Amino acid sequence: MDAPERRAWMAVLARANADALAAALSRLPNLPDWRVLRGPESGLVMVRGRAGGGGAAFNLGEMTVTRCTVRVPSGEVGHAYVAGRDPRQAELAAAVDALMQRADFHDVVDHAVVQPLARAQEVARDAVAARAAATRVQFFTMATMRS
């Protein structure tokens, strides 16, 4: 498991809601139990921004997040930070993270949980982009030529 791969699946899990995570996990047989090590607990984080994407950093405001850490019996530890106050979402995302670290579960969980969630999120993003594109107004000016 490399860091970019884990970052990708954690991004999908952070955006998935608890019901979608639970439904995807329910389709998997023989899931090991997990033990909650920390949380789930909610708190605030400071969101920072940059003017123009490259300017000086500034504090944009605070955002509520929920975090959770779990351990599966084989020793892998899963972590999750999710936007909002849903403790179930944070715990399920942490459990999937721990399972994705196990060699014997990685491919199964990836194909049954992470990839379907990623596809659903992509479809939803495309639908929002299509609705926004339908309202786009293109302004242009015509230059007049004088001889």
Short mmCIF file of C-alpha atoms in Angstrom, two decimals:
data_model
loop_
_atom_site.label_atom_id
_atom_site.label_comp_id
_atom_site.label_asym_id
_atom_site.label_seq_id
_atom_site.Cartn_x
_atom_site.Cartn_y
_atom_site.Cartn_z
CA MET A 1 0.00 0.00 0.00
CA ASP A 2 1.44 3.34 -0.97
CA ALA A 3 0.46 6.78 0.31
CA PRO A 4 -1.21 8.07 -2.91
CA GLU A 5 -3.36 4.94 -3.12
CA ARG A 6 -4.43 5.24 0.51
CA ARG A 7 -5.08 8.97 0.07
CA ALA A 8 -7.39 8.14 -2.86
CA TRP A 9 -9.49 5.60 -0.98
CA MET A 10 -9.63 7.81 2.12
CA ALA A 11 -10.98 10.68 -0.01
CA VAL A 12 -13.76 8.41 -1.30
CA LEU A 13 -14.58 7.18 2.21
CA ALA A 14 -14.64 10.73 3.62
CA ARG A 15 -17.24 11.77 1.03
CA ALA A 16 -19.44 8.66 1.36
CA ASN A 17 -22.40 8.84 3.71
CA ALA A 18 -22.93 6.29 6.48
CA ASP A 19 -25.83 4.52 4.75
CA ALA A 20 -23.82 3.98 1.57
CA LEU A 21 -20.86 2.65 3.57
CA ALA A 22 -23.07 0.33 5.61
CA ALA A 23 -24.84 -1.00 2.52
CA ALA A 24 -21.55 -1.69 0.74
CA LEU A 25 -20.06 -3.41 3.79
CA SER A 26 -23.18 -5.54 4.30
CA ARG A 27 -22.54 -7.22 0.93
CA LEU A 28 -19.19 -8.56 2.15
CA PRO A 29 -19.13 -11.99 3.84
CA ASN A 30 -16.93 -12.86 6.83
CA LEU A 31 -15.98 -9.35 7.86
CA PRO A 32 -13.85 -9.28 11.00
CA ASP A 33 -15.08 -7.29 13.95
CA TRP A 34 -13.24 -4.12 14.81
CA ARG A 35 -12.58 -2.40 18.08
CA VAL A 36 -12.88 1.36 18.44
CA LEU A 37 -9.62 2.80 19.78
CA ARG A 38 -10.55 6.49 19.71
CA GLY A 39 -13.82 8.27 19.13
CA PRO A 40 -15.91 8.71 17.24
CA GLU A 41 -15.72 12.28 18.41
CA SER A 42 -16.62 15.58 16.80
CA GLY A 43 -14.67 18.80 16.89
CA LEU A 44 -13.68 21.85 14.89
CA VAL A 45 -10.82 22.38 12.49
CA MET A 46 -9.68 25.67 11.00
CA VAL A 47 -10.05 25.81 7.23
CA ARG A 48 -7.38 27.87 5.50
CA GLY A 49 -7.47 29.37 2.05
CA ARG A 50 -5.24 31.23 -0.37
CA ALA A 51 -6.29 34.23 -2.41
CA GLY A 52 -6.07 33.30 -6.06
CA GLY A 53 -4.79 29.83 -5.17
CA GLY A 54 -1.27 31.07 -4.62
CA GLY A 55 -1.46 34.12 -2.42
CA ALA A 56 -0.90 34.44 1.28
CA ALA A 57 -2.76 31.93 3.44
CA PHE A 58 -5.66 33.17 5.54
CA ASN A 59 -8.12 31.60 7.98
CA LEU A 60 -11.35 31.01 6.11
CA GLY A 61 -13.35 29.71 9.07
CA GLU A 62 -14.05 26.66 11.19
CA MET A 63 -15.54 23.37 10.03
CA THR A 64 -17.02 20.52 12.07
CA VAL A 65 -15.35 17.13 11.60
CA THR A 66 -15.74 13.74 13.23
CA ARG A 67 -12.80 11.41 13.68
CA CYS A 68 -12.50 7.77 14.63
CA THR A 69 -9.76 5.16 14.92
CA VAL A 70 -10.40 1.42 14.90
CA ARG A 71 -8.31 -1.77 15.01
CA VAL A 72 -9.14 -5.10 13.40
CA PRO A 73 -8.07 -8.35 15.17
CA SER A 74 -5.09 -8.83 12.83
CA GLY A 75 -3.63 -5.52 14.08
CA GLU A 76 -4.27 -3.06 11.26
CA VAL A 77 -5.40 0.35 12.45
CA GLY A 78 -7.84 2.44 10.41
CA HIS A 79 -8.38 6.17 10.77
CA ALA A 80 -11.07 8.46 9.41
CA TYR A 81 -11.87 12.15 9.48
CA VAL A 82 -15.22 13.06 7.93
CA ALA A 83 -16.98 16.40 7.51
CA GLY A 84 -19.91 16.92 9.83
CA ARG A 85 -21.11 15.18 12.97
CA ASP A 86 -21.92 11.62 11.87
CA PRO A 87 -20.18 9.18 14.25
CA ARG A 88 -21.41 6.14 12.31
CA GLN A 89 -19.88 7.46 9.08
CA ALA A 90 -16.52 8.05 10.79
CA GLU A 91 -16.47 4.58 12.38
CA LEU A 92 -17.42 2.78 9.15
CA ALA A 93 -14.87 4.77 7.13
CA ALA A 94 -12.16 3.90 9.67
CA ALA A 95 -13.16 0.22 9.52
CA VAL A 96 -12.91 0.21 5.72
CA ASP A 97 -9.50 1.89 5.98
CA ALA A 98 -8.29 -0.86 8.31
CA LEU A 99 -9.67 -3.59 6.03
CA MET A 100 -8.06 -2.02 2.96
CA GLN A 101 -4.68 -2.38 4.69
CA ARG A 102 -5.09 -6.15 5.02
CA ALA A 103 -3.66 -8.07 2.07
CA ASP A 104 -6.42 -10.70 2.23
CA PHE A 105 -9.23 -8.09 2.20
CA HIS A 106 -7.76 -5.27 0.11
CA ASP A 107 -8.95 -6.33 -3.35
CA VAL A 108 -12.35 -7.55 -2.16
CA VAL A 109 -13.08 -4.36 -0.22
CA ASP A 110 -11.73 -2.20 -3.04
CA HIS A 111 -14.02 -3.82 -5.64
CA ALA A 112 -17.10 -4.12 -3.41
CA VAL A 113 -16.92 -0.89 -1.42
CA VAL A 114 -14.44 1.74 -2.60
CA GLN A 115 -14.82 1.51 -6.38
CA PRO A 116 -18.66 1.54 -6.39
CA LEU A 117 -18.66 4.52 -4.01
CA ALA A 118 -16.12 6.33 -6.19
CA ARG A 119 -18.23 5.71 -9.31
CA ALA A 120 -21.38 6.95 -7.57
CA GLN A 121 -19.57 10.08 -6.42
CA GLU A 122 -18.28 10.71 -9.94
CA VAL A 123 -21.78 10.34 -11.40
CA ALA A 124 -23.13 12.79 -8.82
CA ARG A 125 -20.30 15.27 -9.58
CA ASP A 126 -20.99 14.99 -13.31
CA ALA A 127 -24.72 15.61 -12.76
CA VAL A 128 -24.00 18.77 -10.76
CA ALA A 129 -21.54 19.95 -13.42
CA ALA A 130 -24.09 19.32 -16.18
CA ARG A 131 -26.77 21.31 -14.33
CA ALA A 132 -24.31 24.15 -13.78
CA ALA A 133 -23.19 24.07 -17.43
CA ALA A 134 -26.80 24.40 -18.57
CA THR A 135 -27.01 27.80 -16.88
CA ARG A 136 -23.71 29.07 -18.17
CA VAL A 137 -23.79 32.30 -20.08
CA GLN A 138 -20.97 33.02 -22.46
CA PHE A 139 -20.24 36.66 -22.96
CA PHE A 140 -18.23 37.75 -25.92
CA THR A 141 -17.63 40.93 -27.77
CA MET A 142 -17.30 41.48 -31.43
CA ALA A 143 -14.58 43.76 -32.57
CA THR A 144 -15.49 45.98 -35.41
CA MET A 145 -12.99 46.54 -38.07
CA ARG A 146 -12.48 50.01 -39.47
CA SER A 147 -10.61 50.59 -42.59
#
